[in-house]
Amino acid sequence: MPELSADLYGTVSHKLDALQPSGIREFNKEVSKIPGIIKLTLGEPDMATPEHVKQAAIRSIEEDDSHYAPQMGKPELLEAISDYIQNTRDVHYDPQTEIIATVGATEALDATLFAILNTGDKVVVPTPIFSLYFPLIEMTGATVVQVDTSADNFVLTPEKLEEVLEEEGKGVKAVILNYPSNPTGREYPQEVLAGLAEVIKKHHLYAIADEIYSELVYGVEHYSIATMIPERTIFISGLSKSHAMTGYRLGYVAAPAKIMANISKMHAFLVTTVTNNVQVAAAEALTNGLDDPLEFRKIYQHRRDLLVTGLKELGFEMLTPEGAFYLFAKIPTQFGTDDVAFAKQLAKEAKVGVTPGSAFGKGGDGYVRLSYASSDENLTEAIKRIGEFLDHLA
Ligand code: PMP
């Protein structure tokens, strides 16, 4: 292919050009080139999708389920999502007007943010957090208000939110909450969510709740802001993590009908609708596979304990993650606070890939994120290598 014609250089979207691709994926790409590396970089379950879910997808193909599905999603899937939310959050979403199936939680976020934001709006994003929110918000012409939560054990408190809203004045339209959190593994306690719900209501904001990890919690209860303020919550989740289905690409959004009409419109512009057999597999997972995540939970909890114990013995400080499959550890002070340099050196010399904390926004520098969606053997070997690396550095 000849190079792009010279008269077209510089004519691509300036808005897009100015945005940075995900630091997590970029870093993963870089460390993937190192032979023999153990990668604890990505949030990707290493388990297989449950057999009955796979069979449902295969059946759908064999039955020639090959025409466009309804724009919002297949009725059986939307009903399964509605039942799931009703049973776990005690909120009723009408499957015909208040839920859409999306291409992963990623498209759920794309469609939601483009559906509600205008140029000049502001969105409060408590950090460190999953960094995809940043470029999406900026693409809409809105701005990100990063709120560093590292001094509050990585939880946005109602007091802090009040303070930020006061400082920002008018223009804040929404708050993004992701719990259990990527990258910190923190859950939001019920009373904190209730306090945030009050503030959000008082200031007439949207709560965008990304609860994609809610099935993976360890010894704590998951509460949802959707239960508290359904009339102003946009609820986002998906099956990537709970059912080890990252490659299927199935997420969903639930929101009051008036907001959903706009989200669904954007969804049609983006993708028309979701792949049929993926929707059938997801309906099966949510109808007959509600216990599948329990098995995964046990495995992740064991791995979490292994990694927490191992890293603490090496001098890392951290809060024990309560959910998801990430651990956010402070680099021991004698090794400095440059998390990017530390992660690079660790990858090169110890052959262990971790993600620098600063990839997750304000308050992440000096930390590294380790994903424990990896085998016991890998985790044990990674701890050993990190130990030898630190001994060598000291
Ligand atoms: N939200 C969070 C917090 C995530 O960590 C991820 C995936 N890493 C997503 C959304 C996107 O999920 P999906 O694969 O379903 O698009």
Coordinates of C-alpha atoms and ligand atoms in Angstrom, one line a residue:
M1 CA 0.0 0.0 0.0
P2 CA 1.5 3.4 -0.9
E3 CA 1.7 5.9 1.9
L4 CA -1.3 8.2 2.6
S5 CA -1.3 10.9 0.0
A6 CA 0.6 14.0 1.2
D7 CA -2.4 16.4 0.7
L8 CA -4.3 14.4 3.3
Y9 CA -1.7 14.5 6.1
G10 CA -2.9 16.5 9.0
T11 CA -6.5 16.3 7.9
V12 CA -7.6 13.5 10.3
S13 CA -9.7 14.4 13.3
H14 CA -7.8 16.9 15.4
K15 CA -10.0 16.1 18.4
L16 CA -9.0 12.4 18.2
D17 CA -5.4 13.2 17.3
A18 CA -5.1 15.1 20.6
L19 CA -6.2 12.1 22.7
Q20 CA -4.0 9.5 24.1
P21 CA -4.7 5.8 23.7
S22 CA -5.1 3.7 26.8
G23 CA -1.9 3.8 28.8
I24 CA -2.7 0.3 30.0
R25 CA -2.9 -1.3 26.6
E26 CA 0.1 0.7 25.4
F27 CA 2.2 -0.5 28.3
N28 CA 0.9 -4.1 27.8
K29 CA 2.0 -3.9 24.2
E30 CA 5.4 -2.8 25.1
V31 CA 6.0 -5.5 27.8
S32 CA 4.5 -8.2 25.6
K33 CA 7.7 -8.0 23.4
I34 CA 9.8 -9.3 26.3
P35 CA 10.4 -13.0 26.0
G36 CA 9.4 -15.1 29.1
I37 CA 7.6 -12.2 30.8
I38 CA 4.7 -12.9 33.2
K39 CA 2.1 -10.3 32.4
L40 CA -0.1 -9.2 35.2
T41 CA -1.1 -6.2 33.1
L42 CA -4.6 -6.8 31.7
G43 CA -8.0 -7.3 33.2
E44 CA -8.8 -10.4 31.3
P45 CA -10.2 -13.5 33.0
D46 CA -8.0 -16.5 32.2
M47 CA -10.9 -19.0 32.7
A48 CA -13.0 -20.5 29.9
T49 CA -16.6 -19.3 29.3
P50 CA -19.0 -21.7 31.0
E51 CA -19.9 -24.6 28.7
H52 CA -23.7 -24.0 28.6
V53 CA -23.1 -20.4 27.5
K54 CA -20.9 -21.6 24.7
Q55 CA -23.4 -24.1 23.6
A56 CA -26.1 -21.5 23.5
A57 CA -24.0 -19.4 21.1
I58 CA -23.3 -22.4 18.9
R59 CA -27.0 -23.3 18.8
S60 CA -27.9 -19.8 17.7
I61 CA -25.6 -20.1 14.7
E62 CA -26.8 -23.5 13.8
E63 CA -30.4 -22.4 13.9
D64 CA -29.6 -19.7 11.3
D65 CA -30.2 -16.9 13.7
S66 CA -28.7 -14.5 11.3
H67 CA -30.9 -11.5 10.7
Y68 CA -30.6 -8.1 12.5
A69 CA -31.8 -8.3 16.1
P70 CA -34.0 -5.4 17.4
Q71 CA -31.9 -2.3 17.9
M72 CA -32.2 -2.3 21.7
G73 CA -31.5 -6.1 21.9
K74 CA -33.3 -9.4 21.8
P75 CA -36.3 -9.5 24.0
E76 CA -35.2 -12.6 25.9
L77 CA -31.9 -10.9 26.8
L78 CA -33.5 -7.6 27.8
E79 CA -35.9 -9.5 30.0
A80 CA -33.0 -11.5 31.6
I81 CA -31.1 -8.3 32.3
S82 CA -34.3 -6.7 33.8
D83 CA -34.8 -9.8 36.1
Y84 CA -31.2 -9.8 37.1
I85 CA -31.2 -6.1 38.1
Q86 CA -34.5 -6.6 39.9
N87 CA -33.2 -9.5 41.9
T88 CA -29.8 -8.1 42.7
R89 CA -30.6 -4.3 43.0
D90 CA -34.4 -4.2 43.7
V91 CA -35.0 -1.8 40.9
H92 CA -37.4 -2.5 38.0
Y93 CA -36.3 -1.5 34.5
D94 CA -38.8 -2.0 31.7
P95 CA -37.1 -4.4 29.3
Q96 CA -38.9 -2.6 26.4
T97 CA -37.9 1.0 27.0
E98 CA -35.2 1.1 29.7
I99 CA -32.5 -1.4 28.8
I100 CA -30.2 -1.9 25.8
A101 CA -27.6 -4.6 25.1
T102 CA -24.3 -3.1 23.9
V103 CA -21.0 -4.3 22.4
G104 CA -19.3 -4.7 25.8
A105 CA -19.5 -2.3 28.6
T106 CA -17.2 -0.2 26.4
E107 CA -19.9 0.6 23.9
A108 CA -22.3 1.1 26.8
L109 CA -20.0 3.9 28.0
D110 CA -19.5 5.3 24.5
A111 CA -23.3 5.5 23.9
T112 CA -24.1 6.9 27.3
L113 CA -21.5 9.7 27.3
F114 CA -22.3 10.8 23.8
A115 CA -26.0 10.7 24.6
I116 CA -25.9 13.0 27.7
L117 CA -22.9 15.3 27.3
N118 CA -22.7 18.7 25.6
T119 CA -19.6 20.8 24.9
G120 CA -18.7 22.6 28.1
D121 CA -20.2 20.1 30.5
K122 CA -18.0 18.7 33.2
V123 CA -17.9 15.2 34.5
V124 CA -16.5 14.3 38.0
V125 CA -14.3 11.3 37.8
P126 CA -12.8 10.0 41.0
T127 CA -9.3 8.7 40.4
P128 CA -7.3 6.4 40.1
I129 CA -9.9 4.9 37.7
F130 CA -10.3 2.9 34.5
S131 CA -8.8 5.4 32.1
L132 CA -11.2 4.9 29.2
Y133 CA -13.6 7.4 30.7
F134 CA -11.1 10.3 30.1
P135 CA -10.9 10.2 26.2
L136 CA -14.6 9.4 25.8
I137 CA -15.6 12.4 27.9
E138 CA -13.2 14.6 26.0
M139 CA -14.4 13.4 22.6
T140 CA -17.9 14.7 23.5
G141 CA -16.5 18.2 24.1
A142 CA -17.0 17.9 27.8
T143 CA -14.2 18.1 30.4
V144 CA -13.0 15.7 33.0
V145 CA -12.8 16.8 36.6
Q146 CA -10.4 14.4 38.1
V147 CA -10.8 14.0 41.9
D148 CA -7.9 12.3 43.6
T149 CA -9.2 9.8 46.2
S150 CA -5.9 8.4 47.4
A151 CA -6.2 10.2 50.7
D152 CA -9.6 8.7 51.3
N153 CA -8.7 5.0 50.8
F154 CA -9.6 5.4 47.1
V155 CA -13.3 6.1 47.8
L156 CA -15.0 9.4 46.7
T157 CA -16.7 10.6 49.9
P158 CA -19.9 12.7 49.9
E159 CA -18.0 15.5 51.6
K160 CA -15.3 15.5 48.9
L161 CA -17.9 15.5 46.2
E162 CA -19.6 18.5 47.8
E163 CA -16.3 20.3 48.0
V164 CA -15.5 19.7 44.4
L165 CA -19.0 20.8 43.3
E166 CA -18.5 24.0 45.2
E167 CA -15.1 24.6 43.6
E168 CA -16.3 23.9 40.1
G169 CA -19.4 25.9 40.3
K170 CA -22.1 25.3 37.6
G171 CA -21.5 23.0 34.7
V172 CA -21.0 19.6 36.4
K173 CA -23.4 17.2 34.8
A174 CA -22.5 13.8 35.9
V175 CA -20.4 11.7 38.3
I176 CA -18.8 8.4 37.3
L177 CA -18.6 5.7 39.9
N178 CA -16.9 2.4 39.3
Y179 CA -17.2 -0.1 42.1
P180 CA -15.7 -2.6 42.7
S181 CA -13.0 -0.4 41.3
N182 CA -10.5 -1.0 38.5
P183 CA -7.7 -0.5 39.5
T184 CA -8.0 -0.4 43.3
G185 CA -10.4 -3.3 44.0
R186 CA -12.3 -1.0 46.5
E187 CA -16.0 -1.4 47.0
Y188 CA -18.3 1.5 48.0
P189 CA -19.9 1.0 51.4
Q190 CA -23.7 1.4 51.6
E191 CA -23.5 4.6 53.7
V192 CA -21.0 6.2 51.4
L193 CA -23.2 5.5 48.4
A194 CA -26.2 6.8 50.3
G195 CA -24.3 10.0 51.1
L196 CA -23.2 10.4 47.4
A197 CA -26.8 9.8 46.3
E198 CA -28.0 12.7 48.4
V199 CA -25.3 15.1 47.0
I200 CA -26.0 13.9 43.4
K201 CA -29.8 14.5 43.9
K202 CA -29.2 17.9 45.5
H203 CA -27.1 19.1 42.7
H204 CA -29.3 17.6 39.9
L205 CA -26.6 15.4 38.5
Y206 CA -26.5 12.0 36.7
A207 CA -24.8 9.1 38.4
I208 CA -23.1 6.9 35.9
A209 CA -22.5 3.6 37.7
D210 CA -20.1 1.2 36.1
E211 CA -20.7 -2.0 38.1
I212 CA -19.1 -4.5 35.7
Y213 CA -17.1 -6.2 38.6
S214 CA -20.1 -6.4 40.9
E215 CA -20.2 -10.3 40.8
L216 CA -16.6 -10.5 41.8
V217 CA -16.6 -9.5 45.5
Y218 CA -14.8 -11.1 48.4
G219 CA -16.5 -11.2 51.7
V220 CA -18.3 -7.8 51.3
E221 CA -21.8 -7.0 50.1
H222 CA -22.2 -5.1 46.8
Y223 CA -24.6 -2.1 47.0
S224 CA -25.8 -0.1 44.1
I225 CA -26.6 3.6 43.7
A226 CA -29.3 2.5 41.2
T227 CA -31.2 1.2 44.2
M228 CA -31.0 4.6 45.9
I229 CA -31.6 7.1 43.0
P230 CA -32.8 5.1 40.0
E231 CA -34.4 8.2 38.5
R232 CA -31.0 9.8 37.9
T233 CA -28.7 6.7 37.6
I234 CA -27.4 5.3 34.4
F235 CA -26.5 1.7 35.2
I236 CA -23.7 0.0 33.2
S237 CA -22.5 -3.5 33.4
G238 CA -21.7 -6.6 31.3
L239 CA -20.7 -10.2 31.2
S240 CA -17.0 -9.8 30.3
K241 CA -15.7 -10.3 33.8
S242 CA -18.5 -12.2 35.6
H243 CA -18.7 -15.0 33.0
A244 CA -15.3 -14.8 31.4
M245 CA -16.7 -13.5 28.2
T246 CA -14.4 -10.6 27.2
G247 CA -14.2 -11.7 23.6
Y248 CA -17.9 -12.1 23.2
R249 CA -18.3 -8.3 23.7
L250 CA -21.6 -8.0 25.7
G251 CA -22.5 -5.2 28.0
Y252 CA -25.7 -3.3 28.8
V253 CA -27.1 0.0 30.0
A254 CA -30.2 0.5 32.1
A255 CA -31.7 3.9 32.6
P256 CA -35.0 5.8 32.9
A257 CA -36.9 5.7 29.5
K258 CA -36.3 9.3 28.6
I259 CA -32.5 9.1 29.0
M260 CA -32.5 5.6 27.4
A261 CA -34.2 7.0 24.2
N262 CA -31.1 9.1 23.6
I263 CA -28.6 6.4 24.6
S264 CA -30.4 3.9 22.3
K265 CA -30.3 6.5 19.4
M266 CA -26.5 6.8 19.9
H267 CA -26.2 3.0 20.1
A268 CA -27.9 2.7 16.7
F269 CA -25.5 5.2 15.2
L270 CA -22.5 3.3 16.6
V271 CA -23.3 -0.3 16.0
T272 CA -27.0 -0.8 15.0
T273 CA -27.3 -3.7 17.4
V274 CA -25.3 -6.5 19.0
T275 CA -24.3 -9.8 17.3
N276 CA -27.1 -12.3 17.6
N277 CA -25.4 -15.4 19.0
V278 CA -23.6 -13.2 21.6
Q279 CA -27.0 -12.0 22.8
V280 CA -28.3 -15.5 22.9
A281 CA -25.2 -16.6 24.9
A282 CA -25.7 -13.7 27.3
A283 CA -29.4 -14.5 27.8
E284 CA -28.3 -18.0 28.7
A285 CA -25.7 -16.8 31.2
L286 CA -28.2 -14.5 32.9
T287 CA -31.0 -17.0 33.0
N288 CA -29.2 -20.3 33.8
G289 CA -25.7 -19.2 34.8
L290 CA -26.3 -16.9 37.7
D291 CA -24.1 -19.2 39.9
D292 CA -21.2 -19.3 37.4
P293 CA -19.4 -16.3 38.9
L294 CA -19.4 -18.0 42.3
E295 CA -16.9 -20.5 41.1
F296 CA -14.7 -17.7 39.7
R297 CA -15.1 -15.8 42.9
K298 CA -13.5 -18.6 44.9
I299 CA -10.6 -18.9 42.6
Y300 CA -9.9 -15.1 42.5
Q301 CA -10.2 -14.8 46.2
H302 CA -7.6 -17.4 46.7
R303 CA -5.3 -15.7 44.2
R304 CA -5.9 -12.3 45.8
D305 CA -4.8 -13.7 49.2
L306 CA -1.7 -15.3 47.6
L307 CA -0.7 -12.0 46.0
V308 CA -1.5 -9.8 49.0
T309 CA 0.5 -12.0 51.4
G310 CA 3.5 -12.3 49.0
L311 CA 3.7 -8.6 48.2
K312 CA 3.3 -7.5 51.8
E313 CA 6.2 -9.8 52.7
L314 CA 8.3 -7.9 50.1
G315 CA 7.4 -4.5 51.7
F316 CA 4.6 -3.3 49.5
E317 CA 1.7 -1.5 51.2
M318 CA -1.8 -1.9 49.9
L319 CA -5.5 -2.1 50.9
T320 CA -6.8 -5.6 50.5
P321 CA -9.0 -5.5 47.4
E322 CA -12.6 -6.3 48.1
G323 CA -13.6 -6.9 44.6
A324 CA -12.6 -7.1 40.9
F325 CA -9.3 -8.8 40.2
Y326 CA -6.7 -6.0 40.7
L327 CA -4.4 -5.1 43.4
F328 CA -3.1 -1.5 43.7
A329 CA 0.2 -1.5 45.6
K330 CA 2.4 1.3 46.8
I331 CA 6.0 0.9 45.6
P332 CA 8.2 0.6 48.7
T333 CA 9.5 4.1 49.4
Q334 CA 13.2 3.2 49.1
F335 CA 12.6 2.5 45.4
G336 CA 11.3 5.9 44.6
T337 CA 7.9 7.1 43.4
D338 CA 8.4 7.0 39.6
D339 CA 5.9 4.2 38.8
V340 CA 6.6 4.2 35.1
A341 CA 10.3 3.8 35.6
F342 CA 9.7 1.1 38.2
A343 CA 7.3 -0.9 36.0
K344 CA 9.7 -0.6 33.0
Q345 CA 12.6 -1.8 35.0
L346 CA 10.6 -4.6 36.6
A347 CA 9.5 -5.7 33.1
K348 CA 13.0 -5.6 31.7
E349 CA 15.0 -7.1 34.5
A350 CA 12.6 -9.3 36.4
K351 CA 10.3 -10.1 33.5
V352 CA 7.1 -9.3 35.4
G353 CA 4.6 -7.0 33.7
V354 CA 2.6 -4.6 36.0
T355 CA 0.8 -1.4 35.0
P356 CA 2.1 1.9 36.3
G357 CA -0.4 3.5 38.7
S358 CA -0.2 6.9 36.9
A359 CA -2.1 5.3 33.9
F360 CA -5.2 5.6 36.0
G361 CA -5.2 9.3 36.6
K362 CA -4.4 11.6 39.6
G363 CA -3.3 9.9 42.8
G364 CA -2.0 6.8 41.0
D365 CA 1.7 7.8 40.8
G366 CA 3.9 5.8 43.1
Y367 CA 1.6 2.8 42.7
V368 CA 1.5 -0.2 40.4
R369 CA -1.6 -2.3 39.5
L370 CA -1.3 -6.0 39.3
S371 CA -4.1 -8.1 37.8
Y372 CA -4.6 -11.5 39.6
A373 CA -6.6 -12.9 36.7
S374 CA -3.6 -15.2 36.3
S375 CA -2.7 -18.7 37.5
D376 CA -1.4 -19.5 41.0
E377 CA 1.9 -20.7 39.3
N378 CA 2.3 -17.3 37.5
L379 CA 1.5 -15.3 40.6
T380 CA 3.9 -17.4 42.8
E381 CA 6.7 -17.1 40.2
A382 CA 5.9 -13.3 39.8
I383 CA 6.3 -12.8 43.6
K384 CA 9.6 -14.7 43.5
R385 CA 10.9 -12.6 40.6
I386 CA 9.8 -9.3 42.2
G387 CA 11.5 -10.3 45.4
E388 CA 14.8 -11.1 43.6
F389 CA 14.5 -7.8 41.7
L390 CA 14.1 -5.8 44.9
D391 CA 17.0 -7.6 46.6
H392 CA 19.1 -6.7 43.6
L393 CA 18.0 -3.1 43.6
A394 CA 18.5 -2.6 47.4
Ligands
PMP1 N1 -15.4 -0.7 32.8 C1 -14.4 -1.1 33.6 C2 -14.2 -0.6 34.9 C3 -13.5 -2.0 33.1 O1 -12.4 -2.4 33.8 C4 -13.6 -2.6 31.7 C5 -12.7 -3.5 31.1 N2 -11.4 -3.5 31.5 C6 -14.8 -2.1 31.0 C7 -15.6 -1.2 31.6 C8 -15.0 -2.6 29.6 O2 -15.6 -3.9 29.6 P1 -16.0 -4.6 28.3 O3 -14.9 -5.6 28.0 O4 -17.3 -5.3 28.6 O5 -16.1 -3.6 27.2

